């Protein structure tokens, strides 16, 4: 299908954006990297009267460390995220996630803000920011809001963004932690059939503040409360990993999708649990 007829505006500052949105109201839609939006327009899943391009707004760019957090601007492209030294130092989970996202051409244009706003349940970055206990910073003509990532994804392709509000960036607490992401996909670059992004601390050999976040198995990133609780305070070993796998039954209720039935997704999630948690163990412990 062809795109609907529509106007195009480029905002070059936030005040510029607020006046464009005020002028065009709910019929305007913002575009960042365009890597999802252009496809959805071709399928006529939305028919805006005008696209407002935000990619040149400097306030939404940049990666910095401020106030005890790593701040990543919404317009940071996936490829930039993957090679950023501050991200690698303070949130290596994101560095590890980037090669799993689509293909280089898409990573060169897609932005973290677009990925979080679109909220695809099989996307890597939403799961990572929940695992990292990040805060989503939003902006609108009325000012900024800070929303914990775990509350930001509200349902299938739905977020806590209000009309007229955009994602300005994310803030990730600077905390020493172990983290890892793995997924199972049919082909390299495909969306995941199932994936797991995990973060935890190991203190005196015991697990502290584990956050196991599954993707591709629900209506959004699933922070597995029972599986995480099964690990809390225990040594990370075959026994606690098996307990987390068992408890996962309480956390996941995967829908049937193009990839397969719920039981298959549950099985993949259990496999990923062992793989990701096993990656935090020394080789000798894994063999035990
Ligand atoms: C073939 C293909 C394969 C892909 N595979 C994967 C994959 O494996 N994993 C994955 O995670 N992603 C995948 N993607 C998605 C892609 O990586 C981008 O992350 C995604 O398209 C969003 O980024 P964008 O900047 O292009 O957003 P756009 O396409 O410009 O916008 C997407 C939506 O977000 C809104 N939006 C954009 N920026 C903001 C903002 N700052 N605030 C509020 N709303 C905003 C737009 O209005 C629109 O509704 C794939 C895309 C394609 C085309």
XYZ file of C-alpha atoms and ligand atoms in Angstrom:
341
model
C 0.000 0.000 0.000
C 1.033 3.617 -0.444
C 1.330 6.074 2.435
C -1.659 8.315 3.116
C -1.341 11.906 1.878
C 0.027 14.026 4.721
C 2.091 17.067 5.560
C 5.635 17.108 6.909
C 7.224 19.520 9.393
C 10.682 19.496 10.916
C 10.931 20.799 14.497
C 14.396 22.060 15.439
C 13.776 22.838 19.123
C 11.346 21.762 21.824
C 9.363 25.058 21.705
C 9.119 24.547 17.942
C 7.739 21.041 18.555
C 5.161 22.201 21.131
C 3.850 24.852 18.763
C 3.626 22.328 15.870
C 1.715 19.878 18.092
C -0.572 22.663 19.388
C -1.319 23.738 15.819
C -2.099 20.244 14.480
C -3.461 18.547 17.613
C -4.160 14.817 17.722
C -3.846 14.447 13.950
C -0.078 15.093 14.123
C 2.349 12.231 14.692
C 5.990 12.556 15.523
C 8.661 10.704 13.600
C 12.192 9.966 14.853
C 14.162 7.290 12.937
C 11.086 6.258 10.945
C 12.084 2.585 11.056
C 8.715 1.426 12.361
C 6.511 4.388 11.580
C 7.103 4.386 7.838
C 6.102 0.715 7.653
C 2.970 1.247 9.759
C 1.970 4.189 7.550
C 2.307 1.977 4.474
C -0.126 -0.465 6.110
C -2.420 2.476 6.989
C -2.261 1.510 10.669
C -2.255 5.229 11.352
C -3.193 8.126 9.070
C -1.773 11.347 10.525
C -2.469 14.631 8.791
C 1.106 15.740 9.420
C 4.380 14.115 10.440
C 6.468 16.194 12.823
C 10.126 15.203 12.505
C 12.034 15.510 15.813
C 15.399 14.125 14.694
C 17.122 17.569 14.653
C 16.075 18.642 18.178
C 19.353 19.054 20.110
C 17.706 18.838 23.566
C 16.820 15.190 22.835
C 20.339 14.120 21.913
C 23.425 13.038 23.815
C 24.636 10.597 26.447
C 25.950 11.937 29.759
C 26.435 11.089 33.411
C 24.546 13.483 35.672
C 23.217 13.280 39.219
C 24.152 9.647 39.793
C 22.540 8.433 36.580
C 23.449 7.696 32.992
C 21.194 9.894 30.870
C 20.538 8.761 27.294
C 18.729 11.166 24.983
C 15.708 9.787 23.111
C 17.286 10.442 19.725
C 20.303 8.237 20.423
C 20.346 5.824 17.529
C 20.827 2.109 18.231
C 24.217 2.127 16.487
C 25.377 5.106 18.613
C 24.175 3.347 21.761
C 26.192 0.278 20.784
C 29.480 2.161 20.490
C 29.106 4.750 23.275
C 31.862 4.511 25.919
C 29.661 5.828 28.781
C 26.955 3.279 27.946
C 29.539 0.494 27.837
C 30.937 1.603 31.228
C 27.635 2.115 33.069
C 24.997 0.064 31.235
C 26.810 -2.697 29.312
C 23.482 -4.523 29.065
C 22.485 -1.984 26.392
C 25.790 -2.410 24.547
C 25.152 -6.152 24.514
C 21.549 -5.693 23.344
C 22.250 -3.547 20.281
C 23.615 -6.279 17.971
C 20.418 -8.257 18.646
C 18.250 -5.452 17.217
C 17.326 -5.892 13.568
C 20.101 -5.198 11.001
C 22.803 -2.505 10.647
C 20.722 -0.324 8.297
C 17.872 -0.203 10.825
C 20.261 0.313 13.752
C 21.762 3.302 11.929
C 18.406 5.124 11.931
C 16.218 3.668 14.708
C 16.317 5.536 18.027
C 15.981 4.398 21.629
C 13.059 6.818 22.097
C 11.234 5.347 19.096
C 11.795 1.813 20.324
C 10.464 2.600 23.826
C 7.511 4.603 22.479
C 6.487 1.882 20.043
C 6.697 -0.684 22.889
C 6.913 -3.809 20.783
C 6.662 -6.716 23.256
C 9.501 -8.528 21.461
C 11.854 -5.518 21.446
C 15.105 -5.661 23.380
C 15.472 -2.098 24.708
C 12.196 -1.922 26.680
C 13.175 -5.118 28.543
C 16.690 -3.784 29.186
C 15.547 -0.517 30.701
C 13.130 -2.349 33.015
C 15.957 -4.728 34.040
C 18.201 -1.724 34.741
C 15.473 -0.085 36.879
C 15.627 3.014 34.669
C 13.366 6.039 34.648
C 11.745 7.275 31.440
C 11.894 11.069 31.250
C 9.028 12.552 29.270
C 8.525 16.106 28.048
C 5.522 18.134 26.949
C 4.549 21.779 26.770
C 3.603 21.385 30.457
C 7.107 20.247 31.487
C 8.869 16.981 32.344
C 7.650 13.816 34.066
C 9.691 10.886 35.368
C 8.112 7.448 35.061
C 9.761 4.262 36.396
C 10.391 1.995 33.400
C 8.431 -0.842 35.037
C 5.287 1.367 34.950
C 5.912 2.833 31.502
C 4.788 -0.159 29.388
C 1.091 -0.500 30.117
C -0.201 -3.012 27.521
C 0.378 -4.295 23.996
C 2.022 -1.381 22.106
C 0.767 0.949 24.853
C 2.733 3.224 27.155
C 2.067 5.715 29.929
C 2.747 8.650 27.553
C -0.002 11.271 27.566
C -1.244 12.934 24.362
C 1.166 15.721 23.397
C 3.987 14.156 25.427
C 7.205 12.667 24.076
C 10.055 10.615 25.473
C 12.969 12.966 26.144
C 15.341 10.285 27.372
C 16.032 7.619 29.949
C 18.000 7.759 33.183
C 19.732 4.630 34.417
C 21.026 4.524 38.008
C 24.792 4.078 38.210
C 25.044 0.787 40.067
C 27.600 -2.004 39.936
C 25.688 -5.064 38.775
C 25.951 -8.160 36.668
C 23.787 -8.033 33.570
C 23.193 -10.106 30.468
C 20.737 -10.442 27.612
C 20.003 -13.453 25.424
C 17.244 -14.268 22.995
C 16.063 -16.999 20.684
C 15.135 -15.844 17.192
C 14.498 -17.763 13.990
C 17.165 -15.822 12.084
C 19.773 -13.288 13.125
C 18.130 -9.838 13.085
C 14.573 -11.120 13.525
C 12.465 -10.050 16.477
C 12.898 -12.534 19.337
C 10.612 -15.550 19.774
C 11.574 -15.150 23.437
C 14.282 -13.218 25.244
C 15.574 -12.407 28.704
C 17.367 -9.299 29.985
C 18.636 -9.724 33.537
C 20.450 -7.621 36.101
C 21.510 -8.523 39.642
C 24.220 -8.001 42.229
C 26.298 -10.751 43.846
C 27.256 -9.942 47.436
C 29.237 -12.539 49.421
C 28.194 -15.052 46.766
C 24.468 -14.347 47.215
C 22.047 -12.753 44.784
C 20.824 -9.248 45.629
C 18.086 -7.281 43.822
C 17.645 -9.624 40.845
C 15.518 -8.340 37.959
C 14.627 -10.933 35.348
C 12.748 -9.296 32.466
C 11.393 -11.465 29.655
C 10.427 -10.218 26.205
C 8.472 -11.760 23.343
C 6.354 -13.675 25.865
C 3.690 -11.153 26.905
C 2.070 -7.855 26.043
C 5.223 -5.970 26.991
C 8.403 -6.581 28.955
C 7.554 -8.958 31.814
C 9.375 -8.311 35.096
C 9.204 -11.815 36.586
C 8.502 -11.164 40.276
C 8.311 -14.798 41.395
C 11.382 -15.990 39.530
C 13.339 -12.960 40.774
C 12.178 -13.609 44.372
C 13.295 -17.248 44.084
C 16.855 -15.990 43.615
C 16.932 -13.177 46.189
C 19.399 -13.794 49.019
C 20.440 -17.234 47.730
C 23.780 -18.335 46.342
C 23.646 -18.383 42.556
C 23.952 -22.088 41.780
C 22.140 -24.927 40.058
C 19.583 -25.091 42.897
C 18.578 -21.417 42.849
C 18.516 -21.361 39.043
C 16.174 -24.362 39.060
C 14.011 -22.575 41.658
C 13.807 -19.504 39.420
C 12.819 -21.681 36.459
C 10.107 -23.349 38.543
C 8.762 -20.034 39.884
C 8.579 -18.630 36.374
C 5.348 -20.561 35.897
C 3.704 -17.954 38.163
C 5.051 -15.026 36.147
C 4.400 -15.860 32.513
C 1.147 -16.214 30.630
C 2.418 -15.998 27.046
C -0.084 -15.376 24.274
C -0.106 -17.537 21.162
C 1.658 -15.640 18.392
C 3.199 -16.163 14.961
C 6.144 -17.965 16.538
C 4.184 -20.652 18.347
C 1.993 -21.683 21.273
C 2.268 -20.574 24.925
C 3.920 -23.841 26.030
C 6.743 -23.331 23.564
C 7.298 -19.783 24.879
C 7.325 -21.037 28.477
C 9.894 -23.652 27.518
C 12.095 -21.055 25.770
C 11.867 -18.776 28.801
C 13.074 -21.579 31.081
C 15.960 -22.326 28.708
C 16.931 -18.644 28.633
C 16.759 -18.460 32.434
C 19.392 -21.180 32.733
C 21.557 -19.661 29.987
C 21.509 -16.088 31.277
C 21.933 -16.922 34.971
C 24.555 -19.532 34.046
C 26.520 -16.799 32.274
C 27.105 -15.145 35.684
C 28.752 -18.303 37.068
C 32.421 -19.181 36.859
C 33.061 -22.126 34.462
C 33.794 -24.498 37.406
C 30.416 -23.723 39.015
C 28.619 -24.296 35.711
C 30.150 -27.759 35.408
C 29.048 -28.684 38.973
C 12.641 -4.919 9.488
C 12.684 -4.393 10.906
C 13.179 -5.217 11.904
C 13.228 -4.735 13.220
N 13.702 -5.572 14.184
C 13.756 -5.129 15.456
C 14.243 -5.963 16.508
O 14.670 -7.100 16.301
N 14.228 -5.462 17.767
C 13.778 -4.200 18.042
O 13.766 -3.788 19.202
N 13.343 -3.373 17.074
C 13.317 -3.816 15.795
N 12.869 -2.975 14.829
C 12.423 -1.585 15.222
C 13.557 -0.540 15.116
O 14.713 -1.046 15.630
C 13.318 0.818 15.871
O 13.695 0.676 17.197
C 11.957 1.246 15.961
O 11.467 1.334 14.682
C 11.706 2.634 16.617
O 12.649 3.589 16.346
P 12.455 4.823 15.359
O 13.332 5.888 15.901
O 12.700 4.357 13.974
O 10.931 5.249 15.577
P 9.856 5.763 14.507
O 9.607 4.688 13.510
O 10.205 7.116 14.006
O 8.596 5.911 15.478
C 7.984 4.756 16.047
C 6.825 5.223 16.950
O 7.358 5.881 18.098
C 6.899 7.241 18.160
N 8.069 7.993 18.637
C 9.306 8.036 18.094
N 10.141 8.725 18.892
C 9.419 9.127 19.968
C 9.714 9.873 21.150
N 10.935 10.352 21.422
N 8.702 10.102 22.028
C 7.458 9.630 21.799
N 7.111 8.920 20.698
C 8.088 8.657 19.800
C 6.429 7.601 16.763
O 5.407 8.580 16.772
C 5.900 6.234 16.297
O 4.606 6.023 16.809
C 12.802 -3.404 13.521
C 12.338 -2.567 12.487
C 12.274 -3.053 11.200
C 11.788 -2.147 10.100
